[in-house]
PDB file of C-alpha atoms and ligand atoms in Angstrom:
ATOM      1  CA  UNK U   1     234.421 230.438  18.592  1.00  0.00           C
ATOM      2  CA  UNK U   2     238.341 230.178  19.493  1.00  0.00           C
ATOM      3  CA  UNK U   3     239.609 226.769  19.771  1.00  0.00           C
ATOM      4  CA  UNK U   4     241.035 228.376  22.907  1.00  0.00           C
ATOM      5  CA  UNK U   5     237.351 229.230  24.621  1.00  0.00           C
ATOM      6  CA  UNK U   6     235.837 225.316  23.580  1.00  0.00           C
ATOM      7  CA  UNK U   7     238.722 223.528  25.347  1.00  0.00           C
ATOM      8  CA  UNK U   8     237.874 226.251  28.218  1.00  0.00           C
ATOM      9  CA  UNK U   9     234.534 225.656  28.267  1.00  0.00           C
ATOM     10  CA  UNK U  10     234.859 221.732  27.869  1.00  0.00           C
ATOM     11  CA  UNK U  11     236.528 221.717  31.273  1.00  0.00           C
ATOM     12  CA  UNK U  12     233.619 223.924  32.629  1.00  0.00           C
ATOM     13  CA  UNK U  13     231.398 221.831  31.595  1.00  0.00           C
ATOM     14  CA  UNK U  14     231.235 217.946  31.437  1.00  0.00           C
ATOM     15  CA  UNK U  15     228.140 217.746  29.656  1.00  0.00           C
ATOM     16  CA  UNK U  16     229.072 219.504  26.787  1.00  0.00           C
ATOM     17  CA  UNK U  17     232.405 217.556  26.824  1.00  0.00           C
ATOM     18  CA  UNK U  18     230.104 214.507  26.675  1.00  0.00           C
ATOM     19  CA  UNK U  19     228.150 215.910  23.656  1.00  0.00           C
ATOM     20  CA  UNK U  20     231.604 216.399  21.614  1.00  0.00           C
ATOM     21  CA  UNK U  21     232.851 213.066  22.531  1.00  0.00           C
ATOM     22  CA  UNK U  22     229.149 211.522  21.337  1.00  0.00           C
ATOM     23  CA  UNK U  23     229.550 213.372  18.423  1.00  0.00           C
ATOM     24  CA  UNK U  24     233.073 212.009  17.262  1.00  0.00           C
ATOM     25  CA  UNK U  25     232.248 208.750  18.247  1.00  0.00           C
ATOM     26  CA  UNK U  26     229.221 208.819  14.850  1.00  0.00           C
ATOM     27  CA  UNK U  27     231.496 210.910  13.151  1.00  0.00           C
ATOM     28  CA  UNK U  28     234.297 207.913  13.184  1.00  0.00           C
ATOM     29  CA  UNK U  29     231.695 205.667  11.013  1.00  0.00           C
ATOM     30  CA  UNK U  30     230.209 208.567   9.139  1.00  0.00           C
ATOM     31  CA  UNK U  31     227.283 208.283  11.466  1.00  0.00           C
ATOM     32  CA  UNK U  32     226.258 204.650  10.357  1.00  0.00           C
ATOM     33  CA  UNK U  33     225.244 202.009  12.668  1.00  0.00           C
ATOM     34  CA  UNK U  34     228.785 199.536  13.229  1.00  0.00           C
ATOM     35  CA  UNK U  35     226.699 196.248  13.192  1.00  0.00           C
ATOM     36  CA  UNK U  36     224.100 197.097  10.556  1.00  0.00           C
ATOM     37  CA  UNK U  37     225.122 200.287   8.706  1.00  0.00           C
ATOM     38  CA  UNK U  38     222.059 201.899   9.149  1.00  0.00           C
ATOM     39  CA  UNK U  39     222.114 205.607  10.752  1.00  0.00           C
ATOM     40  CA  UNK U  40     223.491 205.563  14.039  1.00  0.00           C
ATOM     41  CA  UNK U  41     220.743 206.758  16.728  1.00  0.00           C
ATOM     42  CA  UNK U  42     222.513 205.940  19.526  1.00  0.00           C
ATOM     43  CA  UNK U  43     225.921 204.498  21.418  1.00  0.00           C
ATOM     44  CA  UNK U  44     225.946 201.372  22.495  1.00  0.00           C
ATOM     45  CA  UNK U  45     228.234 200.033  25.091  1.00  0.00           C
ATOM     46  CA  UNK U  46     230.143 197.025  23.720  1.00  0.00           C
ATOM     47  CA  UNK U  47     230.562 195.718  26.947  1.00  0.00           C
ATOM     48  CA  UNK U  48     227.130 196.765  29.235  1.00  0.00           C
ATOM     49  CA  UNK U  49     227.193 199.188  32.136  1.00  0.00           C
ATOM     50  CA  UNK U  50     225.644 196.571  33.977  1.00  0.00           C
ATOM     51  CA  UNK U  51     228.622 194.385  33.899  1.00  0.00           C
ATOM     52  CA  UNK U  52     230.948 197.080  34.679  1.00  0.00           C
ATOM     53  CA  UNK U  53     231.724 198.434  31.010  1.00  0.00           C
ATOM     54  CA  UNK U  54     233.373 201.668  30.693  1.00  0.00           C
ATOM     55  CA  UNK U  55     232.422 204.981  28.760  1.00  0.00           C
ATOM     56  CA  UNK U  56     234.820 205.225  26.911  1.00  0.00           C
ATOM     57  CA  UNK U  57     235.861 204.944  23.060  1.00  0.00           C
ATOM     58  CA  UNK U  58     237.520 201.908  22.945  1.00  0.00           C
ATOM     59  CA  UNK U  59     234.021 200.077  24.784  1.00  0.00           C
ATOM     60  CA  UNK U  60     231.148 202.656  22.800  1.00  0.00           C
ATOM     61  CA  UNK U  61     230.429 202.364  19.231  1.00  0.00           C
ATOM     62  CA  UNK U  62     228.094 203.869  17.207  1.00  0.00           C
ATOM     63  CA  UNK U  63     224.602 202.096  16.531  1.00  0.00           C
ATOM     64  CA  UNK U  64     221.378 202.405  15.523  1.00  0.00           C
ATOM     65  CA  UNK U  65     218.333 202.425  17.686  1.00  0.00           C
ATOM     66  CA  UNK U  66     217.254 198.750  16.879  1.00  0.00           C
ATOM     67  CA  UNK U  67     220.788 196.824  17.383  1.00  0.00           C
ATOM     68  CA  UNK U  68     221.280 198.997  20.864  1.00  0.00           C
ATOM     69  CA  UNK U  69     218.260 197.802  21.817  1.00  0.00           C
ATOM     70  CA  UNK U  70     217.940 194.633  20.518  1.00  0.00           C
ATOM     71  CA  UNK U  71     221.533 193.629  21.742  1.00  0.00           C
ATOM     72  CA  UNK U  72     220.216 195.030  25.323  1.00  0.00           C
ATOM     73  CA  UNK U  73     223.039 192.988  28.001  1.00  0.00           C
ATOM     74  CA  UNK U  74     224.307 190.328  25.625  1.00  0.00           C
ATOM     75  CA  UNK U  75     228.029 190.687  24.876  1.00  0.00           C
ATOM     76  CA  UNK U  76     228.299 192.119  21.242  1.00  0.00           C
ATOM     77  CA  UNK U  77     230.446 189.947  19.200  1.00  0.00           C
ATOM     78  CA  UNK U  78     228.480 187.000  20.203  1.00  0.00           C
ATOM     79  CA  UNK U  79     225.111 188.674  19.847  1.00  0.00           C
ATOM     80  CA  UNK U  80     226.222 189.922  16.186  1.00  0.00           C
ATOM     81  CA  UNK U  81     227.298 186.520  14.862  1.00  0.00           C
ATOM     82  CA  UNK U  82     223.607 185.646  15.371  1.00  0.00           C
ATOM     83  CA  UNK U  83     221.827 188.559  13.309  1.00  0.00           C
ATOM     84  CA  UNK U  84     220.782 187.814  10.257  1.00  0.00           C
ATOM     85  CA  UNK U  85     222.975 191.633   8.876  1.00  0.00           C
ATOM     86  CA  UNK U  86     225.991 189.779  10.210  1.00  0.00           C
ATOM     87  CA  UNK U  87     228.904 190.725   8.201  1.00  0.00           C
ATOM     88  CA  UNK U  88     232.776 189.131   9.191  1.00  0.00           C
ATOM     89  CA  UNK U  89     234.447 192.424   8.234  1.00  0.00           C
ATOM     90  CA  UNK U  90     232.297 194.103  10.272  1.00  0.00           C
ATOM     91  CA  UNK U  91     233.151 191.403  13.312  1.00  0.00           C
ATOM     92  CA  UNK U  92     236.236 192.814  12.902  1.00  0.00           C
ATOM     93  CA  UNK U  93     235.855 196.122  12.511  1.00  0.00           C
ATOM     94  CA  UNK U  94     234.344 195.707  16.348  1.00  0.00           C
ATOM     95  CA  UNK U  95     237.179 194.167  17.508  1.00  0.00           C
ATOM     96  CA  UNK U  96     239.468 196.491  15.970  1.00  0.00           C
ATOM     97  CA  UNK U  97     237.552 199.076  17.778  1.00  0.00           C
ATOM     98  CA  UNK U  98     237.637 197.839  21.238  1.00  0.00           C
ATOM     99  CA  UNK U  99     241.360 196.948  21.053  1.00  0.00           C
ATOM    100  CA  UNK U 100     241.560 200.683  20.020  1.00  0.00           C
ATOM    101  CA  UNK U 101     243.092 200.621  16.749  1.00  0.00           C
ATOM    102  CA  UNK U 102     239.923 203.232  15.165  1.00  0.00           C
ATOM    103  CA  UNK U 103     242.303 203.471  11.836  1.00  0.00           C
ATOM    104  CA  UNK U 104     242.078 199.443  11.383  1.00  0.00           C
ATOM    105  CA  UNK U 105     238.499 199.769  12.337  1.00  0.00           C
ATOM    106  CA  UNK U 106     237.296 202.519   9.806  1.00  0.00           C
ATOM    107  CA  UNK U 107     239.050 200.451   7.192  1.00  0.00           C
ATOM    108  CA  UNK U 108     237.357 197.171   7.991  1.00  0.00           C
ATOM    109  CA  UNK U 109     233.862 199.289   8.054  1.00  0.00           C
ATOM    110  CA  UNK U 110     234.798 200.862   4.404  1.00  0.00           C
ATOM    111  CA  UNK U 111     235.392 197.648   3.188  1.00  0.00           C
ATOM    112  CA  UNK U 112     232.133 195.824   4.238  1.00  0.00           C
ATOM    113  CA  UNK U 113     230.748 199.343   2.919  1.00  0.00           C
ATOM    114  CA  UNK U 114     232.392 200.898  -0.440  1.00  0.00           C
ATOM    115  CA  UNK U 115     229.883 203.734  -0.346  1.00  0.00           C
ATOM    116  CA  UNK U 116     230.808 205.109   3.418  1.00  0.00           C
ATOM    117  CA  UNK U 117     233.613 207.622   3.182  1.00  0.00           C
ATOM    118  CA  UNK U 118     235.148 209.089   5.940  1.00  0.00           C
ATOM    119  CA  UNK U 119     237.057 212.571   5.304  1.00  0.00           C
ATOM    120  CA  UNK U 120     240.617 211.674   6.803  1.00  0.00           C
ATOM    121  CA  UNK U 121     240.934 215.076   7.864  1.00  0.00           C
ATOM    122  CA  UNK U 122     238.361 214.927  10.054  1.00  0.00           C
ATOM    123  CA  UNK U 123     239.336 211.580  11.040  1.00  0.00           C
ATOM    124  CA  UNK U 124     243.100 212.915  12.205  1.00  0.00           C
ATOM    125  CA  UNK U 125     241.077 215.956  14.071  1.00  0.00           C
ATOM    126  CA  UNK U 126     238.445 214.039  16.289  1.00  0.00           C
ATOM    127  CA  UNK U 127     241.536 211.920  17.000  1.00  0.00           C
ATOM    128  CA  UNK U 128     243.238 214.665  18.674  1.00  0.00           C
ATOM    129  CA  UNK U 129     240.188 215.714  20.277  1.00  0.00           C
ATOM    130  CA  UNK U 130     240.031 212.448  21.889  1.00  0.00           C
ATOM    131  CA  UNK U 131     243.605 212.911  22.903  1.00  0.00           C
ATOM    132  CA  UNK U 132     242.800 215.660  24.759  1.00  0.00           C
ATOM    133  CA  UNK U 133     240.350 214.738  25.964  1.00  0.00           C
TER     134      UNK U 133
HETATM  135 ZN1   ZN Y 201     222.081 198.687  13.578  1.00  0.00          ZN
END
């Protein structure tokens, strides 16, 4: 497909704009879980719907199935500290994330985790994705 045509049909269609920006959002942490590092099922919203929280990058992060629903409405960095997988770089990787800073984010996530690699390139293209988005 032409570049051209997806950014075409993106605009046709939300819902397949949604799928892309799902899909970078696991692709930022290789598709690991950003409290846990287990595979990431699901996105969790940092700060709930239900209290007005956004859809966008800066307030979803990737997560598994268990924290997403285990978390359910608490607010995350407080719910985190309490789990037994709690891991300070990974504190701030989250807060990295939220203020937006993805780079400082990813780094804080490879450090708590030496064997999750992240190709930069891809890194540097959902980035612009997001732009445009
Ligand atoms: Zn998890």
């Amino acid at each position: 497909m032409h570049t051209n045509d997806a950014v075409f049909l993106e605009d046709l269609c939300p819902k397949f704009r949604f799928r892309q920006w799902r899909k970078s959002i696991h692709k930022f942490t290789g598709k690991s879980c950003i409290y846990c590092g287990k595979p990431s099922e699901s996105i969790d919203h940092v700060l709930p719907r239900s209290q007005g929280g956004l859809s966008t990058t800066e307030n979803c992060v990737p997560a598994c199935l268990s924290c997403n629903g285990n978390k359910s409405d608490e607010n995350a960095l407080f719910w985190y500290r309490k789990q037994k997988f709690y891991d300070p770089r990974r504190a701030m990787a989250i807060r990295a994330w939220l203020e937006g800073d993805l780079r400082l984010a990813i780094r804080l996530l490879q450090w708590a985790n030496p064997k999750f690699k992240v190709n930069n390139k891809n890194y540097e293209k959902d980035q612009t994705e997001y732009n445009a988005a």
